[in-house]
Amino acid sequence: MKVLKTGAAVATAVVLALTATACGGGSKDAASDGGASGGTKSDKIVIGIKFDQPGLGLKTPDGKFEGFDVDVATYVAKELGYQPDQIEWKQAISAERENLISNGDVKFIAATYSINDKRKAKVDFAGPYFLAHQDLLVRADDSSITKVEDLNKKKLCSVTGSTSAQNIKKDLAKDADLLEQGGYSECLTALENKSVDALTTDNSILAGYAAQEKNKGKFKLVGLSMSNENYGIGLKKGDKDLQTKINAALKKMVADGSWEAAIKKNLGPANYKNEPAPQITEGS
């Protein structure tokens, strides 16, 4: 009897060990696919955002994340089956967005990501979910720029890899002295120090900076709508299932009032007058 009991105990231990191993392996796989397998507590979804754009995508000094793009991405993630504590935020600087998507480092990117043909050759988009216009931020006491032509005599700053920088170099002001930096914060510092005459990017981004408590009274938007920038959510080329799901989430966000509420919360303090939510065109 003693031998039989020992044998039974060993068999039970083996079964338990195999069960534990199987469960552990499943959790690891779910966690390592960038959030592709759905929203259980054992996995996560990695989303790319900007870390330095107040009002849109900002990492605060206490390590939290806030802004309109953050709220949009959080809403989309929830519709995909993920709770906020399952989201891992990854910095997506302008020049690296396509690489992050193509390499599978993120599931999708919501980072003031303008939809254009050059980018669509490398990645797919869902949306658009927001319409912005390229504008200029200048020092509050500067009234020397009133039209696009004035830019050819000015020193401008924008971000490397951004649509705004390309627009200046190719179309808007080919004779302007353009300084390209890694982030908008560097451009803002250059503007404050009078190293450049203006910071150019989307008016939504500029409004976010101007609305910051530390910047109030220092800067102003010129009010030139120099281009239309439709923000989309970037995702891996050919992932039609994810594209369809994100588009559905964006439509729902607009329909239930969450989109408008997110605009007011994040950009309202700057008295920013946003365009209505654009029609979904990608994937249709």
PDB file of C-alpha atoms in Angstrom, residues 106-250:
ATOM      1  CA  VAL A 106       4.074  48.637 -31.489  1.00  0.00           C
ATOM      2  CA  LYS A 107       0.594  47.413 -32.356  1.00  0.00           C
ATOM      3  CA  PHE A 108      -0.443  50.831 -33.606  1.00  0.00           C
ATOM      4  CA  ILE A 109       0.597  54.493 -33.413  1.00  0.00           C
ATOM      5  CA  ALA A 110      -1.552  57.508 -32.519  1.00  0.00           C
ATOM      6  CA  ALA A 111       0.929  60.377 -32.576  1.00  0.00           C
ATOM      7  CA  THR A 112      -0.263  63.348 -34.666  1.00  0.00           C
ATOM      8  CA  TYR A 113       0.437  61.022 -37.594  1.00  0.00           C
ATOM      9  CA  SER A 114      -0.641  62.757 -40.814  1.00  0.00           C
ATOM     10  CA  ILE A 115      -1.868  60.438 -43.558  1.00  0.00           C
ATOM     11  CA  ASN A 116      -0.025  60.842 -46.865  1.00  0.00           C
ATOM     12  CA  ASP A 117       0.887  58.692 -49.865  1.00  0.00           C
ATOM     13  CA  LYS A 118       4.584  58.427 -48.974  1.00  0.00           C
ATOM     14  CA  ARG A 119       3.759  56.927 -45.593  1.00  0.00           C
ATOM     15  CA  LYS A 120       1.001  54.724 -46.987  1.00  0.00           C
ATOM     16  CA  ALA A 121       3.612  52.998 -49.135  1.00  0.00           C
ATOM     17  CA  LYS A 122       5.148  51.670 -45.896  1.00  0.00           C
ATOM     18  CA  VAL A 123       2.263  51.399 -43.401  1.00  0.00           C
ATOM     19  CA  ASP A 124      -1.528  51.328 -43.362  1.00  0.00           C
ATOM     20  CA  PHE A 125      -3.761  53.795 -41.549  1.00  0.00           C
ATOM     21  CA  ALA A 126      -7.129  53.737 -39.821  1.00  0.00           C
ATOM     22  CA  GLY A 127      -9.158  56.932 -39.669  1.00  0.00           C
ATOM     23  CA  PRO A 128      -8.631  59.795 -39.993  1.00  0.00           C
ATOM     24  CA  TYR A 129      -9.799  60.864 -36.537  1.00  0.00           C
ATOM     25  CA  PHE A 130      -8.696  64.523 -36.529  1.00  0.00           C
ATOM     26  CA  LEU A 131      -8.128  67.371 -39.002  1.00  0.00           C
ATOM     27  CA  ALA A 132      -5.420  69.931 -38.227  1.00  0.00           C
ATOM     28  CA  HIS A 133      -3.760  72.704 -40.254  1.00  0.00           C
ATOM     29  CA  GLN A 134      -0.110  73.667 -40.417  1.00  0.00           C
ATOM     30  CA  ASP A 135       0.501  76.997 -38.702  1.00  0.00           C
ATOM     31  CA  LEU A 136       3.245  78.983 -36.987  1.00  0.00           C
ATOM     32  CA  LEU A 137       4.034  79.748 -33.372  1.00  0.00           C
ATOM     33  CA  VAL A 138       5.906  83.006 -32.792  1.00  0.00           C
ATOM     34  CA  ARG A 139       6.895  85.108 -29.807  1.00  0.00           C
ATOM     35  CA  ALA A 140       3.995  87.141 -28.456  1.00  0.00           C
ATOM     36  CA  ASP A 141       5.579  90.478 -29.404  1.00  0.00           C
ATOM     37  CA  ASP A 142       6.413  89.475 -32.993  1.00  0.00           C
ATOM     38  CA  SER A 143       4.057  90.640 -35.762  1.00  0.00           C
ATOM     39  CA  SER A 144       6.484  90.364 -38.686  1.00  0.00           C
ATOM     40  CA  ILE A 145       4.821  87.282 -40.210  1.00  0.00           C
ATOM     41  CA  THR A 146       1.398  87.873 -41.724  1.00  0.00           C
ATOM     42  CA  LYS A 147       1.499  85.713 -44.871  1.00  0.00           C
ATOM     43  CA  VAL A 148       3.264  82.613 -46.170  1.00  0.00           C
ATOM     44  CA  GLU A 149       5.639  84.638 -48.353  1.00  0.00           C
ATOM     45  CA  ASP A 150       7.148  86.238 -45.243  1.00  0.00           C
ATOM     46  CA  LEU A 151       8.628  82.876 -44.272  1.00  0.00           C
ATOM     47  CA  ASN A 152      11.301  83.038 -46.992  1.00  0.00           C
ATOM     48  CA  LYS A 153      13.115  85.691 -44.976  1.00  0.00           C
ATOM     49  CA  LYS A 154      12.819  83.849 -41.667  1.00  0.00           C
ATOM     50  CA  LYS A 155      14.538  81.143 -39.665  1.00  0.00           C
ATOM     51  CA  LEU A 156      12.081  78.377 -38.876  1.00  0.00           C
ATOM     52  CA  CYS A 157      12.192  75.285 -36.717  1.00  0.00           C
ATOM     53  CA  SER A 158      10.352  71.991 -37.128  1.00  0.00           C
ATOM     54  CA  VAL A 159      10.885  68.320 -36.352  1.00  0.00           C
ATOM     55  CA  THR A 160      12.952  65.945 -38.467  1.00  0.00           C
ATOM     56  CA  GLY A 161      10.690  63.614 -40.454  1.00  0.00           C
ATOM     57  CA  SER A 162       7.548  65.681 -39.911  1.00  0.00           C
ATOM     58  CA  THR A 163       5.114  66.623 -42.672  1.00  0.00           C
ATOM     59  CA  SER A 164       5.501  70.271 -41.686  1.00  0.00           C
ATOM     60  CA  ALA A 165       9.236  70.254 -42.338  1.00  0.00           C
ATOM     61  CA  GLN A 166       8.700  68.642 -45.739  1.00  0.00           C
ATOM     62  CA  ASN A 167       6.024  71.191 -46.644  1.00  0.00           C
ATOM     63  CA  ILE A 168       8.368  74.079 -45.881  1.00  0.00           C
ATOM     64  CA  LYS A 169      11.273  72.673 -47.897  1.00  0.00           C
ATOM     65  CA  LYS A 170       9.268  71.547 -50.929  1.00  0.00           C
ATOM     66  CA  ASP A 171       6.369  73.966 -51.290  1.00  0.00           C
ATOM     67  CA  LEU A 172       5.695  76.705 -48.769  1.00  0.00           C
ATOM     68  CA  ALA A 173       9.008  78.513 -48.256  1.00  0.00           C
ATOM     69  CA  LYS A 174      11.923  77.010 -50.157  1.00  0.00           C
ATOM     70  CA  ASP A 175      14.187  79.954 -49.275  1.00  0.00           C
ATOM     71  CA  ALA A 176      13.504  79.822 -45.539  1.00  0.00           C
ATOM     72  CA  ASP A 177      16.318  78.833 -43.192  1.00  0.00           C
ATOM     73  CA  LEU A 178      14.900  75.642 -41.703  1.00  0.00           C
ATOM     74  CA  LEU A 179      16.317  74.120 -38.528  1.00  0.00           C
ATOM     75  CA  GLU A 180      15.206  70.529 -37.956  1.00  0.00           C
ATOM     76  CA  GLN A 181      15.282  69.149 -34.420  1.00  0.00           C
ATOM     77  CA  GLY A 182      14.483  65.812 -32.811  1.00  0.00           C
ATOM     78  CA  GLY A 183      11.450  67.133 -30.936  1.00  0.00           C
ATOM     79  CA  TYR A 184       9.192  70.170 -30.623  1.00  0.00           C
ATOM     80  CA  SER A 185      10.512  70.994 -27.169  1.00  0.00           C
ATOM     81  CA  GLU A 186      13.902  71.805 -28.680  1.00  0.00           C
ATOM     82  CA  CYS A 187      12.231  74.071 -31.238  1.00  0.00           C
ATOM     83  CA  LEU A 188      10.300  75.850 -28.517  1.00  0.00           C
ATOM     84  CA  THR A 189      13.493  76.510 -26.591  1.00  0.00           C
ATOM     85  CA  ALA A 190      15.117  77.896 -29.760  1.00  0.00           C
ATOM     86  CA  LEU A 191      12.092  80.144 -30.318  1.00  0.00           C
ATOM     87  CA  GLU A 192      12.170  81.467 -26.770  1.00  0.00           C
ATOM     88  CA  ASN A 193      15.920  82.100 -27.038  1.00  0.00           C
ATOM     89  CA  LYS A 194      15.406  83.948 -30.355  1.00  0.00           C
ATOM     90  CA  SER A 195      17.570  81.445 -32.216  1.00  0.00           C
ATOM     91  CA  VAL A 196      14.651  81.003 -34.647  1.00  0.00           C
ATOM     92  CA  ASP A 197      11.749  83.231 -35.654  1.00  0.00           C
ATOM     93  CA  ALA A 198       8.971  80.656 -35.647  1.00  0.00           C
ATOM     94  CA  LEU A 199       8.085  77.069 -34.857  1.00  0.00           C
ATOM     95  CA  THR A 200       5.987  75.455 -37.564  1.00  0.00           C
ATOM     96  CA  THR A 201       3.810  72.388 -37.224  1.00  0.00           C
ATOM     97  CA  ASP A 202       0.117  71.586 -36.851  1.00  0.00           C
ATOM     98  CA  ASN A 203      -2.018  74.200 -35.114  1.00  0.00           C
ATOM     99  CA  SER A 204      -3.273  71.581 -32.656  1.00  0.00           C
ATOM    100  CA  ILE A 205       0.287  70.908 -31.468  1.00  0.00           C
ATOM    101  CA  LEU A 206       1.112  74.608 -31.276  1.00  0.00           C
ATOM    102  CA  ALA A 207      -2.063  75.305 -29.283  1.00  0.00           C
ATOM    103  CA  GLY A 208      -1.040  72.657 -26.774  1.00  0.00           C
ATOM    104  CA  TYR A 209       2.324  74.315 -26.190  1.00  0.00           C
ATOM    105  CA  ALA A 210       0.871  77.831 -26.013  1.00  0.00           C
ATOM    106  CA  ALA A 211      -1.682  76.676 -23.424  1.00  0.00           C
ATOM    107  CA  GLN A 212       0.903  75.324 -20.991  1.00  0.00           C
ATOM    108  CA  GLU A 213       1.000  77.304 -17.761  1.00  0.00           C
ATOM    109  CA  LYS A 214       4.728  78.021 -18.120  1.00  0.00           C
ATOM    110  CA  ASN A 215       4.235  79.388 -21.663  1.00  0.00           C
ATOM    111  CA  LYS A 216       1.174  81.585 -21.181  1.00  0.00           C
ATOM    112  CA  GLY A 217       1.779  85.051 -22.569  1.00  0.00           C
ATOM    113  CA  LYS A 218       5.059  84.083 -24.250  1.00  0.00           C
ATOM    114  CA  PHE A 219       3.838  82.838 -27.625  1.00  0.00           C
ATOM    115  CA  LYS A 220       0.975  83.152 -30.091  1.00  0.00           C
ATOM    116  CA  LEU A 221      -0.319  81.373 -33.179  1.00  0.00           C
ATOM    117  CA  VAL A 222      -0.083  83.356 -36.412  1.00  0.00           C
ATOM    118  CA  GLY A 223      -3.307  81.849 -37.770  1.00  0.00           C
ATOM    119  CA  LEU A 224      -2.150  80.680 -41.211  1.00  0.00           C
ATOM    120  CA  SER A 225      -3.833  77.461 -42.344  1.00  0.00           C
ATOM    121  CA  MET A 226      -1.053  76.343 -44.674  1.00  0.00           C
ATOM    122  CA  SER A 227      -2.118  72.720 -45.148  1.00  0.00           C
ATOM    123  CA  ASN A 228      -4.681  70.105 -44.185  1.00  0.00           C
ATOM    124  CA  GLU A 229      -3.312  67.380 -41.911  1.00  0.00           C
ATOM    125  CA  ASN A 230      -5.563  64.367 -41.387  1.00  0.00           C
ATOM    126  CA  TYR A 231      -4.352  62.418 -38.371  1.00  0.00           C
ATOM    127  CA  GLY A 232      -4.610  58.662 -38.744  1.00  0.00           C
ATOM    128  CA  ILE A 233      -3.722  55.657 -36.630  1.00  0.00           C
ATOM    129  CA  GLY A 234      -0.743  53.900 -38.171  1.00  0.00           C
ATOM    130  CA  LEU A 235      -0.608  50.101 -38.258  1.00  0.00           C
ATOM    131  CA  LYS A 236       1.220  47.297 -40.014  1.00  0.00           C
ATOM    132  CA  LYS A 237       0.778  47.047 -43.765  1.00  0.00           C
ATOM    133  CA  GLY A 238      -1.904  44.545 -44.734  1.00  0.00           C
ATOM    134  CA  ASP A 239      -3.533  44.131 -41.303  1.00  0.00           C
ATOM    135  CA  LYS A 240      -7.067  44.690 -42.587  1.00  0.00           C
ATOM    136  CA  ASP A 241      -8.716  43.074 -39.572  1.00  0.00           C
ATOM    137  CA  LEU A 242      -7.085  45.515 -37.155  1.00  0.00           C
ATOM    138  CA  GLN A 243      -7.794  48.430 -39.496  1.00  0.00           C
ATOM    139  CA  THR A 244     -11.504  47.542 -39.580  1.00  0.00           C
ATOM    140  CA  LYS A 245     -11.684  47.219 -35.794  1.00  0.00           C
ATOM    141  CA  ILE A 246      -9.940  50.541 -35.190  1.00  0.00           C
ATOM    142  CA  ASN A 247     -12.189  52.326 -37.694  1.00  0.00           C
ATOM    143  CA  ALA A 248     -15.229  50.938 -35.887  1.00  0.00           C
ATOM    144  CA  ALA A 249     -13.836  52.145 -32.561  1.00  0.00           C
ATOM    145  CA  LEU A 250     -13.213  55.647 -33.920  1.00  0.00           C
TER     146      LEU A 250
END
